[in-house]
Amino acid sequence: MKRVKIGNCLLEIIQGDITEQDTEAIVNAANERLIPGGGVDGAIHRKGGPSILEELRAKYTHCPTGEAVITGAGNLKAKYIIHTVGPIYKNGKSGEEELLASAYKNSLLKALEYNINSVSFPSLSTGAYGYPLKDASQIALKTVISFLKEYQKPELVRFVLWGEEAYKIFEHTLENLLT
Ligand code: ADP
């Protein structure tokens, strides 16, 4: 694990499972129709139980790419789930970078709206949506660092990487951004 201070806030990167995190909120890599899928989304709905989908259905019809919605977290340790939709990677020239940055930023804005002090993110768009990990790690970390500098909140942002390769890429990107 690696932890750095950005002003008074903490930024952490760990290798692990997003569904096991005890931060106040965890972020889900959802799809626009908010229909439970595979990857992070499947794991969250499986472990969190049916109340998450019930709340999504009651409150929302869909979520456009780059935006975020919020529900409770059912049986998970977190209190909230922020569901955001990252872009599907096509060729890198179809607005993917801006949309990925928006997904991170709008998730953090949603956290502030609910006075949430700690948030865990998976690496959005880098599974089924095919975003190259190295590029995605730069957008993810740059966006979160500039958000923390600007808003000085939330107190803790944790990236939870599934697997050693993803963890190493994020660690390397973070070191480069801070030097
Ligand atoms: P997307 O559809 O946005 O690409 P995925 O859920 O397919 O989302 O994958 C996003 C990233 O999350 C991938 O790098 C994948 O390896 C990782 N991942 C899968 N399961 C978990 C988990 N339980 N915790 C954290 N990360 C996970």
Coordinates of C-alpha atoms and ligand atoms in Angstrom, one line a residue:
M1 CA 0.0 0.0 0.0
K2 CA 1.1 3.5 -0.7
R3 CA -0.3 6.6 1.1
V4 CA 0.5 10.3 0.4
K5 CA -0.9 13.6 1.8
I6 CA -2.5 16.1 -0.6
G7 CA -2.9 19.2 1.6
N8 CA -4.8 17.8 4.6
C9 CA -6.3 14.9 2.7
L10 CA -5.0 11.3 2.3
L11 CA -4.7 9.5 -1.0
E12 CA -4.1 5.8 -0.7
I13 CA -3.6 3.0 -3.2
I14 CA -4.0 -0.6 -2.2
Q15 CA -4.3 -4.0 -3.8
G16 CA -7.6 -5.5 -2.8
D17 CA -11.4 -6.0 -3.2
I18 CA -13.6 -2.9 -3.4
T19 CA -16.5 -4.8 -1.8
E20 CA -14.5 -5.2 1.4
Q21 CA -13.7 -1.6 2.0
D22 CA -14.9 0.2 5.1
T23 CA -14.8 3.7 3.7
E24 CA -18.1 5.6 4.0
A25 CA -18.7 5.2 0.3
I26 CA -17.4 2.8 -2.4
V27 CA -17.7 3.7 -6.1
N28 CA -19.2 1.2 -8.5
A29 CA -18.2 0.9 -12.1
A30 CA -21.8 0.8 -13.4
N31 CA -23.3 1.0 -16.9
E32 CA -25.7 3.6 -18.3
R33 CA -28.8 1.4 -17.8
L34 CA -27.8 0.7 -14.2
I35 CA -28.3 -3.0 -14.8
P36 CA -26.0 -5.3 -12.7
G37 CA -23.3 -6.6 -14.9
G38 CA -19.9 -8.4 -14.3
G39 CA -16.7 -7.2 -12.8
V40 CA -17.0 -4.7 -9.9
D41 CA -20.7 -4.1 -10.5
G42 CA -21.5 -7.8 -10.3
A43 CA -19.5 -8.3 -7.1
I44 CA -21.1 -5.2 -5.4
H45 CA -24.7 -6.4 -6.1
R46 CA -23.9 -10.0 -5.2
K47 CA -22.4 -9.1 -1.8
G48 CA -24.5 -6.1 -1.1
G49 CA -27.8 -7.8 -1.7
P50 CA -31.0 -6.9 -3.5
S51 CA -31.7 -3.6 -1.7
I52 CA -29.2 -1.8 -3.9
L53 CA -31.0 -2.6 -7.2
E54 CA -34.3 -1.9 -5.6
E55 CA -33.2 1.6 -4.6
L56 CA -31.6 2.2 -8.0
R57 CA -34.9 1.2 -9.7
A58 CA -37.0 3.4 -7.4
K59 CA -34.8 6.5 -7.8
Y60 CA -33.2 6.4 -11.3
T61 CA -33.9 5.3 -14.8
H62 CA -30.3 5.5 -16.1
C63 CA -27.0 7.3 -15.6
P64 CA -25.2 9.0 -18.5
T65 CA -21.5 8.2 -19.1
G66 CA -19.4 10.5 -16.9
E67 CA -22.1 11.2 -14.3
A68 CA -22.9 9.6 -10.9
V69 CA -25.8 8.5 -8.8
I70 CA -26.0 7.3 -5.2
T71 CA -27.7 4.6 -3.1
G72 CA -27.2 2.8 0.2
A73 CA -24.8 -0.1 0.4
G74 CA -27.0 -3.0 1.6
N75 CA -25.0 -5.6 3.5
L76 CA -21.6 -4.1 2.7
K77 CA -19.4 -2.3 5.3
A78 CA -19.7 1.0 3.4
K79 CA -22.7 3.2 4.0
Y80 CA -23.2 4.4 0.4
I81 CA -22.5 3.3 -3.1
I82 CA -21.8 5.9 -5.7
H83 CA -22.6 4.4 -9.1
T84 CA -20.7 6.1 -11.9
V85 CA -20.3 5.2 -15.6
G86 CA -16.9 5.4 -17.2
P87 CA -16.5 5.5 -21.0
I88 CA -16.2 2.5 -23.2
Y89 CA -12.7 2.8 -24.8
K90 CA -12.8 3.0 -28.6
N91 CA -9.7 4.6 -30.0
G92 CA -8.7 7.2 -27.4
K93 CA -10.0 10.0 -29.7
S94 CA -13.7 9.8 -28.9
G95 CA -13.7 11.9 -25.7
E96 CA -12.7 9.0 -23.5
E97 CA -10.3 11.0 -21.4
E98 CA -12.7 13.8 -20.6
L99 CA -15.5 11.3 -19.8
L100 CA -13.3 9.2 -17.5
A101 CA -12.1 12.4 -15.7
S102 CA -15.8 13.4 -15.3
A103 CA -16.7 10.0 -13.8
Y104 CA -14.1 10.5 -11.1
K105 CA -15.0 14.2 -10.5
N106 CA -18.7 13.7 -10.4
S107 CA -18.3 10.8 -8.0
L108 CA -16.3 13.0 -5.7
L109 CA -18.9 15.9 -6.0
K110 CA -21.6 13.4 -5.1
A111 CA -19.6 12.4 -2.0
L112 CA -19.3 16.1 -0.9
E113 CA -23.1 16.6 -1.5
Y114 CA -23.7 13.8 1.0
N115 CA -20.9 14.9 3.5
I116 CA -19.0 11.7 2.9
N117 CA -15.5 11.8 4.3
S118 CA -13.9 8.7 2.8
V119 CA -14.3 7.1 -0.6
S120 CA -12.9 4.0 -2.3
F121 CA -12.6 3.8 -6.1
P122 CA -11.9 0.9 -8.4
S123 CA -10.0 1.6 -11.6
L124 CA -13.0 2.7 -13.7
S125 CA -13.3 1.6 -17.3
T126 CA -10.3 -0.7 -17.2
G127 CA -12.1 -4.1 -17.2
A128 CA -15.0 -4.8 -19.6
Y129 CA -14.8 -1.2 -21.0
G130 CA -11.2 -1.8 -22.2
Y131 CA -9.4 1.5 -21.2
P132 CA -5.6 0.9 -21.2
L133 CA -4.6 0.8 -17.6
K134 CA -1.6 3.1 -17.8
D135 CA -3.5 5.9 -19.5
A136 CA -6.5 5.3 -17.1
S137 CA -4.3 5.5 -14.1
Q138 CA -2.9 8.9 -15.1
I139 CA -6.4 10.3 -15.6
A140 CA -7.7 8.8 -12.4
L141 CA -4.8 10.0 -10.2
K142 CA -4.5 13.5 -11.8
T143 CA -8.3 14.1 -11.5
V144 CA -8.4 13.0 -7.9
I145 CA -5.3 15.0 -6.9
S146 CA -6.5 18.2 -8.5
F147 CA -10.0 17.7 -6.8
L148 CA -8.4 17.3 -3.4
K149 CA -6.3 20.4 -3.9
E150 CA -9.3 22.4 -5.0
Y151 CA -11.9 21.2 -2.4
Q152 CA -9.7 19.9 0.4
K153 CA -12.3 17.1 0.8
P154 CA -13.0 14.2 1.2
E155 CA -10.5 13.4 3.9
L156 CA -9.6 10.0 2.4
V157 CA -9.6 8.7 -1.2
R158 CA -8.5 5.1 -1.7
F159 CA -7.9 3.4 -5.0
V160 CA -8.5 -0.3 -4.7
L161 CA -6.7 -2.2 -7.4
W162 CA -7.6 -5.8 -8.2
G163 CA -4.4 -7.6 -8.9
E164 CA -0.8 -6.9 -8.7
E165 CA -0.3 -5.5 -12.2
A166 CA -2.9 -2.8 -11.8
Y167 CA -1.5 -1.9 -8.4
K168 CA 2.0 -1.6 -9.7
I169 CA 0.8 0.6 -12.6
F170 CA -1.0 2.9 -10.2
E171 CA 1.9 3.1 -7.8
H172 CA 4.3 4.0 -10.7
T173 CA 2.0 6.6 -12.1
L174 CA 1.5 8.2 -8.6
E175 CA 5.3 8.3 -8.1
N176 CA 5.8 10.1 -11.4
L177 CA 3.0 12.6 -10.8
L178 CA 4.4 13.6 -7.4
T179 CA 8.0 14.1 -8.5
Ligands
ADP1 P1 -15.6 -1.3 -16.5 O1 -16.9 -1.9 -17.1 O2 -15.8 0.1 -16.0 O3 -14.4 -1.6 -17.3 P2 -15.1 -3.6 -14.6 O4 -15.8 -3.9 -13.4 O5 -15.2 -4.6 -15.8 O6 -15.5 -2.1 -15.0 O7 -13.5 -3.4 -14.3 C1 -13.0 -2.3 -13.7 C2 -11.7 -2.6 -12.9 O8 -12.0 -3.2 -11.7 C3 -10.8 -3.7 -13.7 O9 -9.5 -3.2 -13.6 C4 -11.0 -4.9 -12.9 O10 -9.9 -5.8 -12.9 C5 -11.3 -4.4 -11.5 N1 -12.0 -5.3 -10.5 C6 -12.8 -6.3 -10.8 N2 -13.3 -6.8 -9.6 C7 -12.9 -6.0 -8.6 C8 -13.1 -5.9 -7.2 N3 -13.9 -6.8 -6.6 N4 -12.5 -4.9 -6.5 C9 -11.7 -4.0 -7.1 N5 -11.5 -4.0 -8.5 C10 -12.1 -5.0 -9.2

